[in-house]
XYZ file of C-alpha atoms in Angstrom:
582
model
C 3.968 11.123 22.404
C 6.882 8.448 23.026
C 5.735 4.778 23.692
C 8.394 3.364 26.016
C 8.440 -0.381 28.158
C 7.401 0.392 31.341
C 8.224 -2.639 33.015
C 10.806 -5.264 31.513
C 9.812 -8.437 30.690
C 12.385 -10.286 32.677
C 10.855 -8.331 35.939
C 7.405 -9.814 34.468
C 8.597 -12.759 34.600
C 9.954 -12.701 38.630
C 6.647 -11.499 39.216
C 5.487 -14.732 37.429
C 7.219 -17.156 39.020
C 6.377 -15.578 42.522
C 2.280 -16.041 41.812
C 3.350 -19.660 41.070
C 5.114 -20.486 44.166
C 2.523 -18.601 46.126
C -0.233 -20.665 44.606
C 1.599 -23.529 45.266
C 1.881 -23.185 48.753
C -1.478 -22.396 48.940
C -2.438 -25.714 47.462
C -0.517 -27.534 49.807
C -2.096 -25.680 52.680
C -5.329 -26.913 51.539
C -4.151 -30.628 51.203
C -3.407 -30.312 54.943
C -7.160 -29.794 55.694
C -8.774 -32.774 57.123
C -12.052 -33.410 54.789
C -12.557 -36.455 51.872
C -10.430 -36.842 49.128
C -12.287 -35.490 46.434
C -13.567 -32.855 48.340
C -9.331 -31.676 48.645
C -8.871 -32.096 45.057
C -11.787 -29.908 44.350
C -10.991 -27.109 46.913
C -7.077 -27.393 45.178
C -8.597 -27.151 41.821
C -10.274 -24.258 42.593
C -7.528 -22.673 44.070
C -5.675 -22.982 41.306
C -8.175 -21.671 38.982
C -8.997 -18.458 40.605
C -5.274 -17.564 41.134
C -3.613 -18.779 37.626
C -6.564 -17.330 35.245
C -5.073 -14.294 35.661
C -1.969 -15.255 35.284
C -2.580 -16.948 31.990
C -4.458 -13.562 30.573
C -1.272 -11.754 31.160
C 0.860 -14.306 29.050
C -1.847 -14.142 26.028
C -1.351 -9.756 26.857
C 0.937 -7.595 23.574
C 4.814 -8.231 24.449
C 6.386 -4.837 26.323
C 7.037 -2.391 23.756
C 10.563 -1.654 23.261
C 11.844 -5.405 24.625
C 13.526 -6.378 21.208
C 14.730 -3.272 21.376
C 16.773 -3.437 24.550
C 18.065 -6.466 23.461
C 20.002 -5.286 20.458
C 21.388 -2.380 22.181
C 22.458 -5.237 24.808
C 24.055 -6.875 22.334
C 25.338 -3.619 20.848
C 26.604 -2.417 24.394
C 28.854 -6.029 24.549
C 30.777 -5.056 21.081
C 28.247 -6.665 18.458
C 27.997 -5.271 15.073
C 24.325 -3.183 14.823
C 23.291 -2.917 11.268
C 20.281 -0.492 11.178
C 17.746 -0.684 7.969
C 15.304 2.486 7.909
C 12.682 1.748 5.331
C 9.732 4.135 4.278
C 8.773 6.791 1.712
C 10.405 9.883 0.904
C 10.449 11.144 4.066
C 12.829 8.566 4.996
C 14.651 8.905 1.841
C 15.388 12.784 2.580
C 15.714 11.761 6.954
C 18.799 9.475 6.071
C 16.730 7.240 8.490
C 18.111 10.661 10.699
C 19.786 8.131 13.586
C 22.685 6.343 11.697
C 25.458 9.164 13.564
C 23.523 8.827 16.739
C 23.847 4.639 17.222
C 27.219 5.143 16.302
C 28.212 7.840 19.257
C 25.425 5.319 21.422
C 27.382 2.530 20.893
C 31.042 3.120 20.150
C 32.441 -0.425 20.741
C 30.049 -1.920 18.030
C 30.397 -0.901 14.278
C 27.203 0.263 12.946
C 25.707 0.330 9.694
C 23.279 2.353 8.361
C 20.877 1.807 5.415
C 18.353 4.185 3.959
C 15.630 2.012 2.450
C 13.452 5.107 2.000
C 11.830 5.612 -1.521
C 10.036 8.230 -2.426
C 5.953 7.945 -2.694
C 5.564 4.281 -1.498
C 3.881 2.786 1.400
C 3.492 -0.546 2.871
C 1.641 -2.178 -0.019
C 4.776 -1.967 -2.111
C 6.773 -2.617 1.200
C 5.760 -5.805 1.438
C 7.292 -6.628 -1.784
C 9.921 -4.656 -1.189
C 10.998 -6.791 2.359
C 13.701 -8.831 1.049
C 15.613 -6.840 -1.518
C 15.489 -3.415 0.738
C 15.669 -5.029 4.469
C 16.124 -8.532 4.917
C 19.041 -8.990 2.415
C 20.637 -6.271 4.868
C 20.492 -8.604 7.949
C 19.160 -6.089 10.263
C 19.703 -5.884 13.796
C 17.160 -3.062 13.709
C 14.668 -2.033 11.486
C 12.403 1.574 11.493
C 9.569 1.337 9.810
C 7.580 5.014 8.317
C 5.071 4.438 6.486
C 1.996 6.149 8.309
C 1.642 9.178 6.173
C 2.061 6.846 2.669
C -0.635 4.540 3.663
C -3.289 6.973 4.466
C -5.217 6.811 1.342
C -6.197 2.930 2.096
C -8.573 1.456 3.822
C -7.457 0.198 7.954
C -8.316 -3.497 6.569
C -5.528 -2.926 3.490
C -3.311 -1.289 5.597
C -3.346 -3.504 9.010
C -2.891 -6.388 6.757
C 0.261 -5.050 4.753
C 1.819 -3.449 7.752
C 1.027 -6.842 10.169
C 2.791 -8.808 7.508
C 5.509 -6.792 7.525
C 6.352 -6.926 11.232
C 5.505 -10.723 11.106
C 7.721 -11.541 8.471
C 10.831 -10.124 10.023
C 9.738 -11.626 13.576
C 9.760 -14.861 11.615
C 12.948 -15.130 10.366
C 15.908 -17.001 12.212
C 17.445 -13.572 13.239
C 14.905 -11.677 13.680
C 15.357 -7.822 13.708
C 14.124 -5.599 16.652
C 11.265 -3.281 15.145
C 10.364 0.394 15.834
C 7.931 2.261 13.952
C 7.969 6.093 12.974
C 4.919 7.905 13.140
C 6.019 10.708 10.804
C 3.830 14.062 10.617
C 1.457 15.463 8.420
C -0.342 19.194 8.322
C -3.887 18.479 10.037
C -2.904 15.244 11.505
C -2.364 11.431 10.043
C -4.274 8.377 10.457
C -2.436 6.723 13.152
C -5.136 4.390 14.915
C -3.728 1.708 12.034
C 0.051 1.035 12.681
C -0.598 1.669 16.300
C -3.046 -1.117 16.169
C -0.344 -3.324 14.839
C 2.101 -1.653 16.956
C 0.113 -2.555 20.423
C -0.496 -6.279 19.248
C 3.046 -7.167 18.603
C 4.384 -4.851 21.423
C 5.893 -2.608 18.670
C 8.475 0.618 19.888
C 7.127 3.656 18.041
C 8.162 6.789 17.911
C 4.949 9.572 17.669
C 6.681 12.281 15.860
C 3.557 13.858 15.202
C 2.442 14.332 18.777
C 6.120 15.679 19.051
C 5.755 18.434 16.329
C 2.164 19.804 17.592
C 3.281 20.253 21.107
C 6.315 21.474 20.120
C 4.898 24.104 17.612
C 1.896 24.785 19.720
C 4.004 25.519 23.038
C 6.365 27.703 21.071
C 3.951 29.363 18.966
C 5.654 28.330 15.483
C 4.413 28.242 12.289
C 3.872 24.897 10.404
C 6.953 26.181 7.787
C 9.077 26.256 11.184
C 9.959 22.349 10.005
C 8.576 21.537 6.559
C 8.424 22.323 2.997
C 4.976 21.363 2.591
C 2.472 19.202 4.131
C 4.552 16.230 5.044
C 8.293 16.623 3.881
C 10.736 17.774 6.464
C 13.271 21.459 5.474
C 16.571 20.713 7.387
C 15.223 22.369 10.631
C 12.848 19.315 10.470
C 14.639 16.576 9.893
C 17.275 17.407 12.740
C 13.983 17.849 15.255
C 13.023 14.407 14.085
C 16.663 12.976 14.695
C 16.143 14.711 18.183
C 13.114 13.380 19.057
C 13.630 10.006 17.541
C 16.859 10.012 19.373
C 14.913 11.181 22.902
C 12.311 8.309 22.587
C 15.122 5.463 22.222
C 17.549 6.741 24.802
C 15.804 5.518 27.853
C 16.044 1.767 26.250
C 19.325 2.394 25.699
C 20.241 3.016 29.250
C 18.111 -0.011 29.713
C 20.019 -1.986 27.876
C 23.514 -0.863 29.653
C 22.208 -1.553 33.008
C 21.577 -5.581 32.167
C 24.337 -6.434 29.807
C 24.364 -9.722 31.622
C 20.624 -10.814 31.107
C 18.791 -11.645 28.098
C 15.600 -10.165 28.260
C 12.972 -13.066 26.964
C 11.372 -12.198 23.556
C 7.295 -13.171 23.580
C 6.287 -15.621 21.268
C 4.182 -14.009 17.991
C 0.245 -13.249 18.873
C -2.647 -14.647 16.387
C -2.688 -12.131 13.547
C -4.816 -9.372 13.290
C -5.864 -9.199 9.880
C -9.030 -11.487 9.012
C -7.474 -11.961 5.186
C -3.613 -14.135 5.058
C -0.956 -12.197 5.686
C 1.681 -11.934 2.751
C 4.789 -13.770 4.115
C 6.795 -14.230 1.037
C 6.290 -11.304 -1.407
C 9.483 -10.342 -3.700
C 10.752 -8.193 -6.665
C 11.562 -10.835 -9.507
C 13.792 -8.874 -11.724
C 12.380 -8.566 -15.729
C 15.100 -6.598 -17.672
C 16.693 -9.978 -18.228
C 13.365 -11.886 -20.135
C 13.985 -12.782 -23.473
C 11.039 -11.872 -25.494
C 9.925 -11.075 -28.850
C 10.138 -7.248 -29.317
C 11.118 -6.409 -25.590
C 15.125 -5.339 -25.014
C 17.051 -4.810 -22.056
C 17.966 -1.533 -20.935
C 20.613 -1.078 -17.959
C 19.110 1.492 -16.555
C 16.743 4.664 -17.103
C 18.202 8.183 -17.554
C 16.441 10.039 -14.422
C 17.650 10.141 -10.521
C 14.756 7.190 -10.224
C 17.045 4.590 -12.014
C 18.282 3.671 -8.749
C 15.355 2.323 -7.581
C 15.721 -0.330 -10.733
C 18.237 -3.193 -11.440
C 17.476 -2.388 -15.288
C 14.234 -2.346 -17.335
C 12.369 -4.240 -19.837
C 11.290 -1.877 -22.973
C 8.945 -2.310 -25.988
C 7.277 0.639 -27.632
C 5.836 -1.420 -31.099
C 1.682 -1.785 -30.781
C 1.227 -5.443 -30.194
C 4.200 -6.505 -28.404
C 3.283 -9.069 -26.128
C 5.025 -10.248 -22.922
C 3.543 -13.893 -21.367
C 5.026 -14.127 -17.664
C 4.431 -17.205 -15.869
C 4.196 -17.261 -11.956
C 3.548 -19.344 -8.921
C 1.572 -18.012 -6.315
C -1.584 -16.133 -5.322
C -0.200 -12.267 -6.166
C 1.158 -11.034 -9.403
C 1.837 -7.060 -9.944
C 4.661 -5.305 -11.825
C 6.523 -2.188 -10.597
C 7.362 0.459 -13.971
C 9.128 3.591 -14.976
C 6.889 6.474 -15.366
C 7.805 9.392 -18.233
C 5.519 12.106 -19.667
C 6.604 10.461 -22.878
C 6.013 7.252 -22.073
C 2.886 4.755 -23.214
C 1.089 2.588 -21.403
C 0.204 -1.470 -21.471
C -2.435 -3.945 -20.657
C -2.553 -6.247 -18.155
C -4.115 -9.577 -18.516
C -4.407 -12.523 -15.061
C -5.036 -15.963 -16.807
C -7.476 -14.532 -19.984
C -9.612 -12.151 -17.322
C -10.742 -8.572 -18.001
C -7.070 -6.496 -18.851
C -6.727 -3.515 -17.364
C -5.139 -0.614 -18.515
C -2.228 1.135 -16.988
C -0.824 4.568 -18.034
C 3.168 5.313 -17.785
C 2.724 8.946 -18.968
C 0.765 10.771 -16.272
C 3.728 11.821 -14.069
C 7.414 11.073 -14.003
C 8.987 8.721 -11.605
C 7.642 5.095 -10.827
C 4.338 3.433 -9.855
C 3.166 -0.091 -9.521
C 0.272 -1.717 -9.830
C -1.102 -5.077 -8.245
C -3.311 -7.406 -10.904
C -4.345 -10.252 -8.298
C -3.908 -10.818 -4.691
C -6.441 -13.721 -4.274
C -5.569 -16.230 -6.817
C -5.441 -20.146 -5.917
C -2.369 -21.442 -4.637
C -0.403 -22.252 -8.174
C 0.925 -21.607 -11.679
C -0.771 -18.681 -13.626
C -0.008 -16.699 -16.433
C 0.739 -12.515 -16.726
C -0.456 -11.383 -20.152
C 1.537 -8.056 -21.068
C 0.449 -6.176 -24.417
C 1.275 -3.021 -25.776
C -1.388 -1.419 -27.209
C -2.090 1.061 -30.108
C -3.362 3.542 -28.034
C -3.639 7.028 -28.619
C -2.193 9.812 -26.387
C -4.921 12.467 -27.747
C -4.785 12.331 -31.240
C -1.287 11.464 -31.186
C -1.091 8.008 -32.514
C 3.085 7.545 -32.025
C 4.198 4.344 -30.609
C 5.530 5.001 -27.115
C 7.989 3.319 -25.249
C 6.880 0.628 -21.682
C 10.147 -0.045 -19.482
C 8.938 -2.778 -17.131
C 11.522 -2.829 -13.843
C 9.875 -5.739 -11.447
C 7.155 -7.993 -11.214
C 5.527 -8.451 -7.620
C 5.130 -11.877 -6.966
C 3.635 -13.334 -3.502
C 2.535 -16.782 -2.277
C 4.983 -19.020 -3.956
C 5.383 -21.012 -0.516
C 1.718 -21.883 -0.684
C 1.660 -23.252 -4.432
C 3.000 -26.927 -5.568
C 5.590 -26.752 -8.489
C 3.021 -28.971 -10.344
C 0.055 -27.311 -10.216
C -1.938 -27.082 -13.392
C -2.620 -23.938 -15.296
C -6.078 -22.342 -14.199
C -8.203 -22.322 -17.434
C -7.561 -19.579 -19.562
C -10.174 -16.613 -20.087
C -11.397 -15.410 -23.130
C -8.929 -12.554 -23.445
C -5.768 -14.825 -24.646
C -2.472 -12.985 -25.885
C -3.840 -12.653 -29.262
C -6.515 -11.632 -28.683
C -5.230 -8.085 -27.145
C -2.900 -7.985 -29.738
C -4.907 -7.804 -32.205
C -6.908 -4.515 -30.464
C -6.971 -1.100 -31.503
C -8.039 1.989 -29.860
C -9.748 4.595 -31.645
C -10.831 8.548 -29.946
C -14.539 8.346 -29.497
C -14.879 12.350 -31.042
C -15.586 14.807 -28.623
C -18.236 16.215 -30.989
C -20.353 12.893 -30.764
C -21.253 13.078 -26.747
C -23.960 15.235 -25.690
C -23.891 16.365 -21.851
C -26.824 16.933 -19.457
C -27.083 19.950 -17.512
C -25.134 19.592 -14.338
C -26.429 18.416 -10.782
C -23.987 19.493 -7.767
C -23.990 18.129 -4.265
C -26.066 19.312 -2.213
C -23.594 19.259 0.308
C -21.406 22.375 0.938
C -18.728 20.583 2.854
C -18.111 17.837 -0.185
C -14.929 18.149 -1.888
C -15.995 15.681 -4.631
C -19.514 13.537 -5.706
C -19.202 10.430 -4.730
C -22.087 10.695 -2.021
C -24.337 11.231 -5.321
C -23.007 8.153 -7.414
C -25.979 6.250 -6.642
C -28.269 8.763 -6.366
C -30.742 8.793 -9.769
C -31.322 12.220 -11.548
C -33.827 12.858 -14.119
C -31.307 12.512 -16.572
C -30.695 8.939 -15.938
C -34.502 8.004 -16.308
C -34.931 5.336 -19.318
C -37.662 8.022 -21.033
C -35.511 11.195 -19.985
C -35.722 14.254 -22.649
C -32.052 14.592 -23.840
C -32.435 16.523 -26.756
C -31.039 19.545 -25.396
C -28.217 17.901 -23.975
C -25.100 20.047 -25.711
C -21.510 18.836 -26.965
C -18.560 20.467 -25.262
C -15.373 21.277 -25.867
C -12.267 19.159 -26.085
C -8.247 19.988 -25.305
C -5.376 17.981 -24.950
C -7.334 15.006 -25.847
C -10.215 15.682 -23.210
C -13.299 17.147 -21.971
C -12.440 19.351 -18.841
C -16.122 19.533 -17.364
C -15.229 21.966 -14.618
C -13.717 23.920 -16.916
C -16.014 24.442 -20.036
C -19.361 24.370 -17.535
C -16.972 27.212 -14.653
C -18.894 24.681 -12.135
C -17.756 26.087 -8.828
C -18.870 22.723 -6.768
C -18.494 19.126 -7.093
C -21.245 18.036 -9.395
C -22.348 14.992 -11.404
C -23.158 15.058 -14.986
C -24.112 12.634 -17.913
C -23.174 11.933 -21.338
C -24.731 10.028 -24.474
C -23.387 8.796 -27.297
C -23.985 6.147 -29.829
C -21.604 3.658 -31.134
C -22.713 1.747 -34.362
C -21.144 -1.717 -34.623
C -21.302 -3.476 -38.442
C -21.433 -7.252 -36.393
C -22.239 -8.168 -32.921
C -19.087 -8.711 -30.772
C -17.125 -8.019 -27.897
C -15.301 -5.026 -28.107
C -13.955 -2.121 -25.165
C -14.992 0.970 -24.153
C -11.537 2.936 -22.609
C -12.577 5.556 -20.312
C -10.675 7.963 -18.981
C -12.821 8.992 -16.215
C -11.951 11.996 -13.096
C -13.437 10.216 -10.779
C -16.819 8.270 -10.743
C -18.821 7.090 -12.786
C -21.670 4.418 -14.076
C -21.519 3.000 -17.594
C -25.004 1.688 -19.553
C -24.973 -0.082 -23.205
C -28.436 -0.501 -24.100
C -30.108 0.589 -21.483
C -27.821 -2.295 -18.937
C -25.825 -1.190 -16.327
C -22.088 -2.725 -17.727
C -19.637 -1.322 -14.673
C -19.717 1.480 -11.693
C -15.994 3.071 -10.968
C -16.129 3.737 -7.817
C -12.730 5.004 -6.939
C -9.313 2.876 -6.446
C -8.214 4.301 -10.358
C -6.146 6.890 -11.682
C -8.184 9.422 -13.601
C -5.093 9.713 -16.403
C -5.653 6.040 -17.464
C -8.583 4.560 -18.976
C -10.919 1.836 -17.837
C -11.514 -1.052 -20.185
C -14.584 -2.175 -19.734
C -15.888 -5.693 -22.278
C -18.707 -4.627 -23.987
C -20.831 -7.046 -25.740
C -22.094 -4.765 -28.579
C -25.310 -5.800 -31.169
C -25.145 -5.148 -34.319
C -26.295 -1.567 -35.893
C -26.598 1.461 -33.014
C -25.591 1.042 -29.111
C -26.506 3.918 -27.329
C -23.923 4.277 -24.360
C -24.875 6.475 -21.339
C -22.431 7.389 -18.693
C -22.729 9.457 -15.335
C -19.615 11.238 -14.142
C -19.098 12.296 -10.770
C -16.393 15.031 -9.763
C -13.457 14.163 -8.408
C -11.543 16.109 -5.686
C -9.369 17.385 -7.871
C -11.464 17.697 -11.309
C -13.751 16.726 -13.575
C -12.751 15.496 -17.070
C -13.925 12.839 -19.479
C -12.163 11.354 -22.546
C -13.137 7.754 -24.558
C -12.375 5.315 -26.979
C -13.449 2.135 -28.315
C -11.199 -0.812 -29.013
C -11.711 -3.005 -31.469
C -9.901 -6.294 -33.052
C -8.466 -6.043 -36.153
């Protein structure tokens, strides 16, 4: 399917003025009646209403789709330089944002530019960060925006929001950029009901490219592999049918455009947002491989095809280096190399709970956001490496830090105190260690799969209370089982053939009472009890390759620690440890 204006808003607005001077005339024609004055006013009144409601509905309607459009091919058409800014995940990066060659033939008395913004497994919740460095440091003319099949995994709230403050960001700047959006495809269909939401309310151009491939396959009787690789990522015969079909959908506003070189179609004005939460107007990629720090060094760049997508990194690999980042605003992540040799750090928002984040699960990048809701103002990023095994492998590993993610700086006063500081200060997760809970020292209940056939994982039974997780349940039978590679593969050593849940006991005895963490590596669910109290349900949002530390105020002597452990959709493993200060 190819969105396309129907009716320009310059025509609109003839219509417009037409209804005015119709009303008007009407108004006068009731003014000629004889009757009392305030009788006249009230018929004119009246009048006036009925007539102009309408009228006023239609200005509050979604811009025509396409209109900012037309007006940079306009502009384009008259000799004016079009720089075009294609921005998405990798299948933008591999596309070339596919119409660079076709503007240029389109328009061969303006010099185009063409940037490919795309980067590989990223959606709009880094793009938003990504805005300025990767688009609006380009000064786009015209920017395509494909993010559809990267956002899918969030929820329409997250996504709405991310995408909205996109679009309103660039609408919002002096020169604003015309805006299309590229509905890229997916095998069994994407969740498109979000960006066209956005897409309708800001009378958005987009380009369905998934309606495009079904009918196209359908009516020709072709096999998914006619166009793609896998599930999302276009072979060569795909990207040229996008470049077709993108192509297709843009060259009626092209013609558009050639037709009225001498008007300037009128641009609407921006409509109320959608999202309920504030949209993020002002996020950027600070640079780190410059910070001068205790134990952290500058590195120009990392030795992998990825180091492009870095303007050097910051490195430490010694347990206990520690990294204090101050920042202004309300939103503070960091954006990191990723190496199956790498280690991971902990994260730390003004002394809160740290969290964990692993740098050796895949190759590549990742990023992570800490806080999106702080008050206005100056806070403080607590970054510690921590001596933290990798199995039993106790080998300081290396953490290159590329960019923090900072957002609503606009919103904070230079002189805004410090929050008070948490509990968790910088020396105080320096001076953790993490130790293997054995493998040998949890017992595991019998398993309990879904009932459901249709599940592919158990988070419909996360809340649901099996015998095992009674206070006087029998667990003396409960068996160890196996470890490798530093884990218990549950699907594996129990061959369970369905999603299922399962629990494990252990004790932990503690020579003084204190706070100290459970790390839990857990694929995917799970609820954690210390003595019998619920301490935390994980709930999803995680990676299953890095732990969860979870604050555990221990007693003194033996803890028993229960924990249920619901399948994921793609296993069911288990590891721990318990860190302690030393």
């Amino acid at each position: 399917m190819i969105t396309s204006p129907s009716l320009p808003i310059r025509e609109k607005s003839n219509i417009y003025n037409r209804i005015i001077a119709f009303v008007t005339n009407l108004c006068i024609l009731a003014n000629s009646f004889p009757m009392c004055g305030s009788l006249r006013v009230g018929l004119t009144a009246f009048i006036a209403f009925c007539l102009l409601r309408p009228l006023a509905h239609a200005a509050e309607a979604p811009p025509q789709a396409g209109a900012d459009v037309i007006e940079v091919f306009r502009q384009a058409a008259q000799g004016q330089p079009l720089r075009y800014v294609a921005i998405g995940g990798s299948i933008t990066q591999a596309g070339r944002g596919w119409i660079g060659e076709w503007l240029t033939q389109q328009f061969p008395e303006s010099h185009v530019t063409t940037v490919n913004s795309g980067m590989s497994a990223t959606g709009s919740a880094l793009g938003i960060f990504r805005i300025e460095r990767d688009i609006i440091d380009h000064q786009p003319d015209l920017v395509a925006i494909e993010y559809c099949v990267n956002d899918g995994g969030r929820s329409d709230e997250e996504v709405i929001r991310t995408v909205e403050s996109m679009v309103v960001r660039l609408k919002k700047l002096p020169n604003p950029p015309a805006i299309f959006f590229i509905t890229a495809a997916a095998k069994g269909g994407v969740k498109l009901h979000r960006h066209r939401a956005v897409a309708e309310h800001y009378g958005i151009f987009e380009v369905d490219l998934q309606a495009a491939v079904d009918a196209d396959l359908a009516e020709r009787k072709l096999p998914w592999e006619t166009y793609f690789g896998d599930a999302v990522h276009c072979n060569d015969a795909g990207n040229v049918f996008y470049t077709e079909q993108i192509a297709k959908a843009l060259t009626p506003l092209v013609k558009q455009a050639r037709t009225s070189l001498s008007e300037k179609a009128t641009i609407a004005t921006l409509p109320q947002p959608l999202s309920s939460k504030p949209l993020v107007l002002d996020g950027s990629m600070a640079v780190v491989s410059g910070l001068n720090a205790p134990g952290w060094s500058t590195e120009a760049s990392v030795p992998f095809w990825w180091s492009r997508f870095f303007n050097g990194v910051l490195s430490a690999s010694e347990p206990g280096t520690v990294l204090v980042y101050p920042f202004r605003g309300t939103t503070i992540g960091l954006f990191y190399a990723l190496n199956k040799e790498y280690g991971g750090f902990m994260a730390s928002v003004n002394g809160g709970d740290p969290v964990f984040v692993s740098c050796n699960h895949r190759g590549g990048y990742d990023f992570k956001v800490f806080a999106d809701d702080l008050p206005p103002g100056n806070h403080l990023l607590t970054i510690v490496v921590p001596s933290f095994p990798k199995g039993d492998d106790m080998t300081p590993r290396p953490v290159k830090l590329g960019f923090a993610l900072v957002a609503g700086g606009s919103l904070a006063s230079q002189g805004a105190p410090l929050p008070e500081q948490g509990p968790f200060s910088p020396d105080f997760l320096r001076s953790l260690s993490f130790t293997p809970i054995a493998a040998s020292t949890w017992k595991f209940s019998p398993l309990y799969p879904v009932s459901d056939s249709s599940a592919v994982d158990a988070a419909g039974d996360l809340h649901k209370e099996f015998p095992a997780e009674a206070s006087d349940a029998d667990r003396s039978a409960w068996k160890a089982l196996p470890e490798e590679e530093g884990k218990i593969d549950i699907r594996k050593a129990l061959d369970a053939k369905a999603p299922a849940t399962i629990y494990a006991s252990t004790q932990i005895e503690r020579a003084d009472a204190g706070v100290a963490f459970l790390a839990l590596s857990i694929d995917y669910f799970a609820k954690v009890w210390v003595n019998g109290e619920l301490v935390t349900t994980i709930s999803g949002g995680h990676s299953a390759n890095a732990p969860q530390l979870i604050p555990v105020t221990f007693r003194k002597g033996v803890n028993s620690v229960l924990v249920k452990i619901g399948a994921g959709s793609n296993g069911h493993a288990f590891s721990a440890a318990l860190g302690t200060q030393q």
